[in-house]
PDB file of C-alpha atoms in Angstrom:
ATOM      1  CA  MET A   1       0.000   0.000   0.000  1.00  0.00           C
ATOM      2  CA  GLU A   2       2.398   2.671  -1.223  1.00  0.00           C
ATOM      3  CA  THR A   3       1.045   6.189  -0.949  1.00  0.00           C
ATOM      4  CA  ALA A   4       2.832   9.459  -0.332  1.00  0.00           C
ATOM      5  CA  PRO A   5       2.415  10.593   3.289  1.00  0.00           C
ATOM      6  CA  ILE A   6       0.544  13.845   3.916  1.00  0.00           C
ATOM      7  CA  THR A   7       3.003  14.524   6.708  1.00  0.00           C
ATOM      8  CA  ALA A   8       5.965  12.861   8.403  1.00  0.00           C
ATOM      9  CA  TRP A   9       7.128  13.217  11.989  1.00  0.00           C
ATOM     10  CA  THR A  10      10.248  11.969  13.749  1.00  0.00           C
ATOM     11  CA  LEU A  11      10.023  10.846  17.380  1.00  0.00           C
ATOM     12  CA  GLN A  12      13.431  10.798  19.052  1.00  0.00           C
ATOM     13  CA  ASN A  13      12.985   9.496  22.599  1.00  0.00           C
ATOM     14  CA  GLU A  14      10.377   9.278  25.326  1.00  0.00           C
ATOM     15  CA  ILE A  15      10.346  12.319  27.634  1.00  0.00           C
ATOM     16  CA  PRO A  16       8.367  13.446  30.685  1.00  0.00           C
ATOM     17  CA  ILE A  17       4.979  14.901  29.725  1.00  0.00           C
ATOM     18  CA  PRO A  18       5.413  18.691  29.259  1.00  0.00           C
ATOM     19  CA  ASP A  19       3.567  20.757  31.899  1.00  0.00           C
ATOM     20  CA  ASP A  20       2.044  23.132  29.362  1.00  0.00           C
ATOM     21  CA  VAL A  21       0.203  20.345  27.507  1.00  0.00           C
ATOM     22  CA  ASN A  22      -2.658  20.502  30.014  1.00  0.00           C
ATOM     23  CA  GLN A  23      -3.938  23.713  28.407  1.00  0.00           C
ATOM     24  CA  LEU A  24      -4.589  21.724  25.203  1.00  0.00           C
ATOM     25  CA  LEU A  25      -6.642  18.979  26.840  1.00  0.00           C
ATOM     26  CA  VAL A  26     -10.428  18.755  27.019  1.00  0.00           C
ATOM     27  CA  GLU A  27     -12.371  17.698  30.097  1.00  0.00           C
ATOM     28  CA  GLY A  28     -11.721  14.034  30.887  1.00  0.00           C
ATOM     29  CA  GLU A  29      -8.649  13.838  28.616  1.00  0.00           C
ATOM     30  CA  GLN A  30      -5.282  12.911  30.134  1.00  0.00           C
ATOM     31  CA  ALA A  31      -1.744  12.877  28.755  1.00  0.00           C
ATOM     32  CA  VAL A  32      -0.346   9.336  28.739  1.00  0.00           C
ATOM     33  CA  ALA A  33       3.119   9.542  27.118  1.00  0.00           C
ATOM     34  CA  ALA A  34       5.328  12.092  25.369  1.00  0.00           C
ATOM     35  CA  PHE A  35       8.184  11.928  22.888  1.00  0.00           C
ATOM     36  CA  LYS A  36      10.741  14.523  21.844  1.00  0.00           C
ATOM     37  CA  THR A  37      10.478  15.525  18.205  1.00  0.00           C
ATOM     38  CA  PHE A  38      12.991  17.438  16.118  1.00  0.00           C
ATOM     39  CA  ARG A  39      11.426  20.810  16.978  1.00  0.00           C
ATOM     40  CA  ASP A  40       9.114  20.152  19.929  1.00  0.00           C
ATOM     41  CA  SER A  41       7.107  17.169  21.203  1.00  0.00           C
ATOM     42  CA  ALA A  42       4.421  14.597  20.470  1.00  0.00           C
ATOM     43  CA  ILE A  43       1.973  13.692  23.212  1.00  0.00           C
ATOM     44  CA  PHE A  44      -0.281  10.664  23.364  1.00  0.00           C
ATOM     45  CA  THR A  45      -3.433  11.388  25.353  1.00  0.00           C
ATOM     46  CA  THR A  46      -6.400   9.223  26.218  1.00  0.00           C
ATOM     47  CA  LYS A  47      -8.192  10.631  23.128  1.00  0.00           C
ATOM     48  CA  ARG A  48      -5.647  11.700  20.486  1.00  0.00           C
ATOM     49  CA  LEU A  49      -2.083  12.244  19.354  1.00  0.00           C
ATOM     50  CA  ILE A  50      -0.957  15.871  19.642  1.00  0.00           C
ATOM     51  CA  VAL A  51       2.168  16.889  17.722  1.00  0.00           C
ATOM     52  CA  ARG A  52       3.599  20.334  18.407  1.00  0.00           C
ATOM     53  CA  ASP A  53       5.999  21.877  15.914  1.00  0.00           C
ATOM     54  CA  ALA A  54       7.855  25.054  16.937  1.00  0.00           C
ATOM     55  CA  GLN A  55       8.583  27.218  13.907  1.00  0.00           C
ATOM     56  CA  GLY A  56      10.777  30.135  12.989  1.00  0.00           C
ATOM     57  CA  VAL A  57      14.085  31.241  14.446  1.00  0.00           C
ATOM     58  CA  THR A  58      12.710  31.982  17.909  1.00  0.00           C
ATOM     59  CA  GLY A  59      10.394  28.964  18.046  1.00  0.00           C
ATOM     60  CA  LYS A  60       7.614  31.175  19.434  1.00  0.00           C
ATOM     61  CA  LYS A  61       5.211  30.277  16.638  1.00  0.00           C
ATOM     62  CA  VAL A  62       3.904  26.753  17.268  1.00  0.00           C
ATOM     63  CA  GLU A  63       1.820  24.657  14.901  1.00  0.00           C
ATOM     64  CA  ILE A  64      -0.239  21.966  16.629  1.00  0.00           C
ATOM     65  CA  TYR A  65      -1.502  18.838  14.905  1.00  0.00           C
ATOM     66  CA  SER A  66      -4.281  16.910  16.609  1.00  0.00           C
ATOM     67  CA  LEU A  67      -5.093  13.394  15.416  1.00  0.00           C
ATOM     68  CA  PRO A  68      -8.080  11.764  17.131  1.00  0.00           C
ATOM     69  CA  TYR A  69      -7.516   8.026  17.488  1.00  0.00           C
ATOM     70  CA  SER A  70     -10.969   7.417  15.988  1.00  0.00           C
ATOM     71  CA  ALA A  71      -9.593   8.755  12.662  1.00  0.00           C
ATOM     72  CA  ILE A  72      -6.962   5.982  12.437  1.00  0.00           C
ATOM     73  CA  ASN A  73      -8.115   3.166  10.154  1.00  0.00           C
ATOM     74  CA  MET A  74      -4.938   1.068  10.112  1.00  0.00           C
ATOM     75  CA  TRP A  75      -1.305   1.235  11.200  1.00  0.00           C
ATOM     76  CA  SER A  76       1.929  -0.640  10.653  1.00  0.00           C
ATOM     77  CA  SER A  77       5.246  -0.722  12.467  1.00  0.00           C
ATOM     78  CA  GLU A  78       8.564  -1.784  11.049  1.00  0.00           C
ATOM     79  CA  ASN A  79      12.054  -2.415  12.319  1.00  0.00           C
ATOM     80  CA  ALA A  80      14.807  -4.795  11.307  1.00  0.00           C
ATOM     81  CA  GLY A  81      16.130  -5.580  14.778  1.00  0.00           C
ATOM     82  CA  LYS A  82      18.666  -3.998  17.077  1.00  0.00           C
ATOM     83  CA  LEU A  83      20.909  -2.726  14.280  1.00  0.00           C
ATOM     84  CA  ASP A  84      18.120  -0.931  12.432  1.00  0.00           C
ATOM     85  CA  LEU A  85      18.164   2.818  13.021  1.00  0.00           C
ATOM     86  CA  ASN A  86      15.242   3.395  10.687  1.00  0.00           C
ATOM     87  CA  ALA A  87      12.264   2.065  12.605  1.00  0.00           C
ATOM     88  CA  GLU A  88       8.985   3.626  11.598  1.00  0.00           C
ATOM     89  CA  VAL A  89       5.271   3.556  12.190  1.00  0.00           C
ATOM     90  CA  GLU A  90       2.752   4.396   9.489  1.00  0.00           C
ATOM     91  CA  LEU A  91      -0.826   5.481  10.098  1.00  0.00           C
ATOM     92  CA  TRP A  92      -3.626   5.404   7.556  1.00  0.00           C
ATOM     93  CA  THR A  93      -6.252   7.907   8.630  1.00  0.00           C
ATOM     94  CA  ARG A  94      -9.372   9.568   7.295  1.00  0.00           C
ATOM     95  CA  ALA A  95      -7.153  12.593   6.592  1.00  0.00           C
ATOM     96  CA  GLY A  96      -4.528  10.567   4.720  1.00  0.00           C
ATOM     97  CA  HIS A  97      -1.308   8.678   5.286  1.00  0.00           C
ATOM     98  CA  ILE A  98       1.083   9.726   8.082  1.00  0.00           C
ATOM     99  CA  LYS A  99       4.631   8.435   8.486  1.00  0.00           C
ATOM    100  CA  ILE A 100       6.331   8.503  11.901  1.00  0.00           C
ATOM    101  CA  LYS A 101      10.075   7.870  11.887  1.00  0.00           C
ATOM    102  CA  LEU A 102      11.722   6.811  15.129  1.00  0.00           C
ATOM    103  CA  GLY A 103      15.111   7.905  16.416  1.00  0.00           C
ATOM    104  CA  ARG A 104      17.450   5.615  18.357  1.00  0.00           C
ATOM    105  CA  GLY A 105      15.863   6.488  21.687  1.00  0.00           C
ATOM    106  CA  ALA A 106      12.295   5.645  20.643  1.00  0.00           C
ATOM    107  CA  ASP A 107      11.107   2.062  21.102  1.00  0.00           C
ATOM    108  CA  VAL A 108       9.016   0.977  18.105  1.00  0.00           C
ATOM    109  CA  ARG A 109       7.213  -1.709  20.145  1.00  0.00           C
ATOM    110  CA  ARG A 110       6.287   0.845  22.850  1.00  0.00           C
ATOM    111  CA  LEU A 111       4.891   3.134  20.166  1.00  0.00           C
ATOM    112  CA  ASP A 112       3.036   0.285  18.483  1.00  0.00           C
ATOM    113  CA  SER A 113       1.432  -0.749  21.777  1.00  0.00           C
ATOM    114  CA  LEU A 114       0.461   2.870  22.571  1.00  0.00           C
ATOM    115  CA  ILE A 115      -1.276   3.157  19.198  1.00  0.00           C
ATOM    116  CA  ALA A 116      -2.975  -0.224  19.604  1.00  0.00           C
ATOM    117  CA  TRP A 117      -4.203   0.726  23.088  1.00  0.00           C
ATOM    118  CA  ALA A 118      -5.435   4.113  21.861  1.00  0.00           C
ATOM    119  CA  VAL A 119      -7.137   3.004  18.651  1.00  0.00           C
ATOM    120  CA  LEU A 120      -8.711  -0.164  19.999  1.00  0.00           C
ATOM    121  CA  HIS A 121     -10.112   1.622  23.072  1.00  0.00           C
ATOM    122  CA  SER A 122     -11.492   4.603  21.147  1.00  0.00           C
ATOM    123  CA  HIS A 123     -13.723   2.673  18.724  1.00  0.00           C
TER     124      HIS A 123
END
């Protein structure tokens, strides 16, 4: 199923949940896990995946992507073992195809289980 992704993100390693993420959450929503991205962070909540992307030289302008788990139709995860530095997860959503590349510090199985938990509990 080869389609061009509408967007691609890189998750580098799991980090503590940023304090300021609470202002983005709705009533009853909780942050579950967070990952460092190239320019900010990605946060898994009980309802969606939030990806923040700081822009510009100062990083004061922030674009926020919000992907409700209910929009994910299918996903795949791929790695070739301990020597593979190019692990990735792909999501097929109502909005299109999203590719998530993983850095050395991100565990592809942890990410896969987070997505499985989120998608299978939201439908």
